[in-house]
XYZ file of N, CA and C in Angstrom:
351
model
N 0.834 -1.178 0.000
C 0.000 0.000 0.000
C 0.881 1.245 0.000
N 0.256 2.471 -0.995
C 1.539 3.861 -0.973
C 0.669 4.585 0.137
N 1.860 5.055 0.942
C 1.560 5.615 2.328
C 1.961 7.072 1.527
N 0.648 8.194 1.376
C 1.440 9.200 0.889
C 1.090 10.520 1.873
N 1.717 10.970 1.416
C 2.467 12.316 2.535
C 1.919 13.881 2.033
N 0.534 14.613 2.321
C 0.562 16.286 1.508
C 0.871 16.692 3.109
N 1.597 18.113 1.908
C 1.946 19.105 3.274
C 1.362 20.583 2.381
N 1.838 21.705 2.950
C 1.626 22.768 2.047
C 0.586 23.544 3.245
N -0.182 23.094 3.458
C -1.591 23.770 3.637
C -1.565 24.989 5.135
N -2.496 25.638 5.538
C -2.210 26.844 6.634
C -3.300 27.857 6.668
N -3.176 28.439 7.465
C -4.470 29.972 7.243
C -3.898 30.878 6.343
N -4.827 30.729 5.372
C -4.212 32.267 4.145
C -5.636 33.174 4.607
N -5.729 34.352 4.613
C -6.659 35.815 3.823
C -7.403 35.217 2.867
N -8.543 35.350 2.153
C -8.808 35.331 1.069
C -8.405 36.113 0.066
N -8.052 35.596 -0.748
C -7.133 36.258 -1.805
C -5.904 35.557 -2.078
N -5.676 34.988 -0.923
C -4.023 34.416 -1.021
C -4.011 33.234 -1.727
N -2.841 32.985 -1.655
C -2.057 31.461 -2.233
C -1.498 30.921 -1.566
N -1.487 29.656 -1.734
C -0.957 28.704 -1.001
C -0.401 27.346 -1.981
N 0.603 26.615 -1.912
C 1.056 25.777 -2.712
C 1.375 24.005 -1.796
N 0.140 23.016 -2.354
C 0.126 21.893 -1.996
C 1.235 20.816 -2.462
N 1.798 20.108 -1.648
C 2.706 18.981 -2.280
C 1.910 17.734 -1.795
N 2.003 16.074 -2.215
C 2.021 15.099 -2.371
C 2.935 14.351 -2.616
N 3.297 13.736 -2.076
C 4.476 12.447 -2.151
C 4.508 11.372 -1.234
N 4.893 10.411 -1.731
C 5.157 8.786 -0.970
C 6.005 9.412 -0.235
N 5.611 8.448 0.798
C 6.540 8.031 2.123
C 7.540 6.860 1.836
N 8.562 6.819 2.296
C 9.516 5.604 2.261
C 10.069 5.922 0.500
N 9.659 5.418 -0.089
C 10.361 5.194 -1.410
C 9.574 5.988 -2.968
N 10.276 6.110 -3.627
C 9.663 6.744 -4.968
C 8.652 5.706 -5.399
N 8.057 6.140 -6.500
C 6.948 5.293 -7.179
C 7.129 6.917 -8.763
N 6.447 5.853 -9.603
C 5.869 6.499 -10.927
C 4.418 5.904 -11.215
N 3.653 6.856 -10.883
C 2.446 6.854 -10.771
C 1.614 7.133 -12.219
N 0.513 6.484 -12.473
C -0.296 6.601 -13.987
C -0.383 8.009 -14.035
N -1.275 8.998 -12.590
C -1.939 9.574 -12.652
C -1.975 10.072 -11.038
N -2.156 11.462 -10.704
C -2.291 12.187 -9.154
C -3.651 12.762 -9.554
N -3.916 13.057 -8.148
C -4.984 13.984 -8.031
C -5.118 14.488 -6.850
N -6.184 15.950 -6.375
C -6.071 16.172 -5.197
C -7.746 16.386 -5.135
N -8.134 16.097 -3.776
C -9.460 15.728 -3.439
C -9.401 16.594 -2.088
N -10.918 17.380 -1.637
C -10.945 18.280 -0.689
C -11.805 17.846 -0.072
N -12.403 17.652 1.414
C -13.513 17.594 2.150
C -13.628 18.260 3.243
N -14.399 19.401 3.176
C -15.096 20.312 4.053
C -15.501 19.604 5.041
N -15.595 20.448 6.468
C -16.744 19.526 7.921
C -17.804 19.753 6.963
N -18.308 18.254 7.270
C -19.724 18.230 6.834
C -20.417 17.992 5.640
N -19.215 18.057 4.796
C -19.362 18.066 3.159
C -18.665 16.378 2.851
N -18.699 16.171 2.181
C -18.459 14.579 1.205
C -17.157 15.228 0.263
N -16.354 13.940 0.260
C -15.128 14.620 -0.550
C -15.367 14.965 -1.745
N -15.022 15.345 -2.701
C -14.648 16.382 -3.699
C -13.585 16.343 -4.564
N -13.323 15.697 -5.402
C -12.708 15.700 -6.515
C -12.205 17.235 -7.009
N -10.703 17.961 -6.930
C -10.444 19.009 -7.037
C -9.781 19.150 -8.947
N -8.696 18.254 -8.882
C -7.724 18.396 -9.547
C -7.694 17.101 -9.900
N -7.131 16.707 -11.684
C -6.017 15.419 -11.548
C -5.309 15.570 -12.410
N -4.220 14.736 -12.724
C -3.136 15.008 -13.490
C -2.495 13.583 -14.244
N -3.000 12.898 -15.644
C -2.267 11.949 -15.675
C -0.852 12.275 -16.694
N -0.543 10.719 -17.394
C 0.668 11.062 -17.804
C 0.369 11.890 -19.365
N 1.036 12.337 -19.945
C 0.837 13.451 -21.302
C 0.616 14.860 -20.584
N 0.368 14.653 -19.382
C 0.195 16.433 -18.687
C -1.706 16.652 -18.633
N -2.302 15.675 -19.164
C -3.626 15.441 -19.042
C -3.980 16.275 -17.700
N -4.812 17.501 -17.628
C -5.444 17.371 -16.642
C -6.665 17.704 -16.475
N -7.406 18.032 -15.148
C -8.858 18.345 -15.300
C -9.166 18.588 -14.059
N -10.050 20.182 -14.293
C -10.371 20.671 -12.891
C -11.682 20.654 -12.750
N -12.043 20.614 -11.287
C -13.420 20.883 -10.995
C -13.877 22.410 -10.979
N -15.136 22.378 -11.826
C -15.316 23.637 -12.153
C -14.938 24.946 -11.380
N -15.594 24.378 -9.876
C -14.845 25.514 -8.536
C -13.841 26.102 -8.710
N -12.684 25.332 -9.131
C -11.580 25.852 -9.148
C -10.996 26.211 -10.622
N -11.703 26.241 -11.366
C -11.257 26.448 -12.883
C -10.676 28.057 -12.889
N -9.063 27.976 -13.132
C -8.881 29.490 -13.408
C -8.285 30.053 -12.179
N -8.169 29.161 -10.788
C -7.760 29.309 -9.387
C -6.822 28.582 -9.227
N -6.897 27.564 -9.267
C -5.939 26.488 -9.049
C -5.088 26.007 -10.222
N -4.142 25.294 -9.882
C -3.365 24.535 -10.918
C -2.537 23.669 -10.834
N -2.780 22.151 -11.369
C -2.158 20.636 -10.911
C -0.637 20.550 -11.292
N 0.156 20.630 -11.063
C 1.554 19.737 -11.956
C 1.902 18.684 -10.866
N 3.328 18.373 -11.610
C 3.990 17.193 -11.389
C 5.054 17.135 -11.078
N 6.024 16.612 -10.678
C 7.588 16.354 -11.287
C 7.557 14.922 -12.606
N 8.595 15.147 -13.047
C 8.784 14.723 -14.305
C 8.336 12.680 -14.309
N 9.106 12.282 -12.967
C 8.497 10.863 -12.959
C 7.219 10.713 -12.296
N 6.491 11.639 -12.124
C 5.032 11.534 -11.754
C 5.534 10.640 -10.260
N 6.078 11.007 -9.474
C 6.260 10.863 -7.834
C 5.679 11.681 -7.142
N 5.499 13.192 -7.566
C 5.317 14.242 -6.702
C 3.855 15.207 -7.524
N 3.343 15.406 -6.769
C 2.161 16.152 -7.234
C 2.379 17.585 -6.167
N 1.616 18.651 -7.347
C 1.700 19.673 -6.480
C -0.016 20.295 -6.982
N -0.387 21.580 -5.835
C -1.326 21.908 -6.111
C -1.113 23.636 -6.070
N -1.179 24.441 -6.879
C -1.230 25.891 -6.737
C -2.601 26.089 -6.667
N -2.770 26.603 -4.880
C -3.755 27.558 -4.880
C -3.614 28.905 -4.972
N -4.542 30.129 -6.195
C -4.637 31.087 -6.056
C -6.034 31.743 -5.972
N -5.983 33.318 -5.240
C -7.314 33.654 -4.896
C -8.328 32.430 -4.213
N -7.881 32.157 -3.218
C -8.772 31.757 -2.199
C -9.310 31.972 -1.553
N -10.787 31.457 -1.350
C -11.905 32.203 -0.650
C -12.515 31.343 0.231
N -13.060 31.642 1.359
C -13.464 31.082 2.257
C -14.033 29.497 2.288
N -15.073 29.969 0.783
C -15.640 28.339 0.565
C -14.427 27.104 0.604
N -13.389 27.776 0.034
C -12.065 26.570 0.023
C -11.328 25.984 1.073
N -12.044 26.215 2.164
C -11.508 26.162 3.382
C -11.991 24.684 3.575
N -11.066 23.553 3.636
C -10.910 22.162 3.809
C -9.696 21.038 3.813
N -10.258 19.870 4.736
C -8.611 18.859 4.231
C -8.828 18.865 2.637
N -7.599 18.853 2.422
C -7.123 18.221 0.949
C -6.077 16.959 0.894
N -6.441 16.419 0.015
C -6.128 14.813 -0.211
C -5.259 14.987 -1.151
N -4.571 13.800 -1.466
C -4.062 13.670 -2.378
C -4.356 11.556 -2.879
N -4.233 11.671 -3.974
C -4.597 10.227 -4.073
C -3.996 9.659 -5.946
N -3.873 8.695 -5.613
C -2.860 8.387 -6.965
C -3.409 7.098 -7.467
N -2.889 6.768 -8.526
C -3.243 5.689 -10.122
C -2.250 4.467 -9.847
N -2.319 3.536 -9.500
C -0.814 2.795 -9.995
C -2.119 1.625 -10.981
N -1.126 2.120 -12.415
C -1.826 1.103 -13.569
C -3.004 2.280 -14.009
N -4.153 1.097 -13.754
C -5.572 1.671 -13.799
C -6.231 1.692 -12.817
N -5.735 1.545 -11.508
C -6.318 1.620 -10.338
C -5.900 2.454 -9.250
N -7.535 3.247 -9.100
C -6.770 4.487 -8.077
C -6.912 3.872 -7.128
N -5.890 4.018 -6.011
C -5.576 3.574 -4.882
C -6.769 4.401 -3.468
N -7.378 3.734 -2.570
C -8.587 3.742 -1.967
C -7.425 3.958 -0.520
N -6.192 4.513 -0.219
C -5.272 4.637 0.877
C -5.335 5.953 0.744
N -6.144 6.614 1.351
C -5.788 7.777 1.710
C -4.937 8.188 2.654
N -3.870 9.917 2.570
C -3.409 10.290 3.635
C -4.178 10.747 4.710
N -3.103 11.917 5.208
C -3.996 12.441 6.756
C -4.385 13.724 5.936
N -4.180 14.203 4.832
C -4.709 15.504 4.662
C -3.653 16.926 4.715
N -4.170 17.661 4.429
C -3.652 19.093 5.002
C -4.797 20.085 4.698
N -4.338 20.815 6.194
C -5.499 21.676 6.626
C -5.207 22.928 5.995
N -5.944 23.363 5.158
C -6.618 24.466 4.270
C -7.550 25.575 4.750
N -7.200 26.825 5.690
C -8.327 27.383 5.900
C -7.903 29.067 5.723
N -9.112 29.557 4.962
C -9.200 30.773 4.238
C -10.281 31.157 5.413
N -9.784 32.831 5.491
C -10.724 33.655 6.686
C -11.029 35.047 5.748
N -11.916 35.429 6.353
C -12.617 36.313 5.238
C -12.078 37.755 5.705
């Protein structure tokens, strides 16, 4: 099982930015495909971002034009640019990955995301 690791996250202003990482614990991997997933108290997770290999990606409308997925080159590391953030964005964010054709159901612990108005 990939034990993976986001950090990044903190209290921004609305307006601000903030920049998410993802990565395995213990050892590298080259992954099909990343993505990052958000869940609010109270809300059901949320599909944010994903990123496969060709640079493929695809945002959830919320964030279309705010955010933005990359990679490093062996698809080990996922990152997430948040910009102009607003309160609604205030949640854990996930990160969760492809090996093959199967996304892996191991989630991390998250990172805490919270925008104040």
């Amino acid at each position: 099982q990939v034990q993976l690791v986001e950090s990044g996250g903190g209290l921004v202003q609305a307006g601000g930015s903030l920049r998410l990482s993802c990565a395995p614990a213990g050892r590298k991997f080259s992954f099909s495909a990343m993505a990052w997933y958000r869940q609010a108290l109270g809300k059901e997770r949320e599909l944010v971002a994903s990123i496969a290999g060709g640079g493929i990606v695809n945002y959830a409308d919320f964030v279309k034009g705010r955010f933005r997925i990359s990679r490093d080159k062996s698809m080990n590391t996922a990152y997430l640019q948040m910009d102009s953030l607003q309160p609604e964005d205030t949640a854990v964010y996930y990160c969760r990955v492809r090996v093959g054709s199967v996304w892996s159901e191991n989630w991390g612990q998250g990172t805490q995301v919270t925008v104040s108005s």
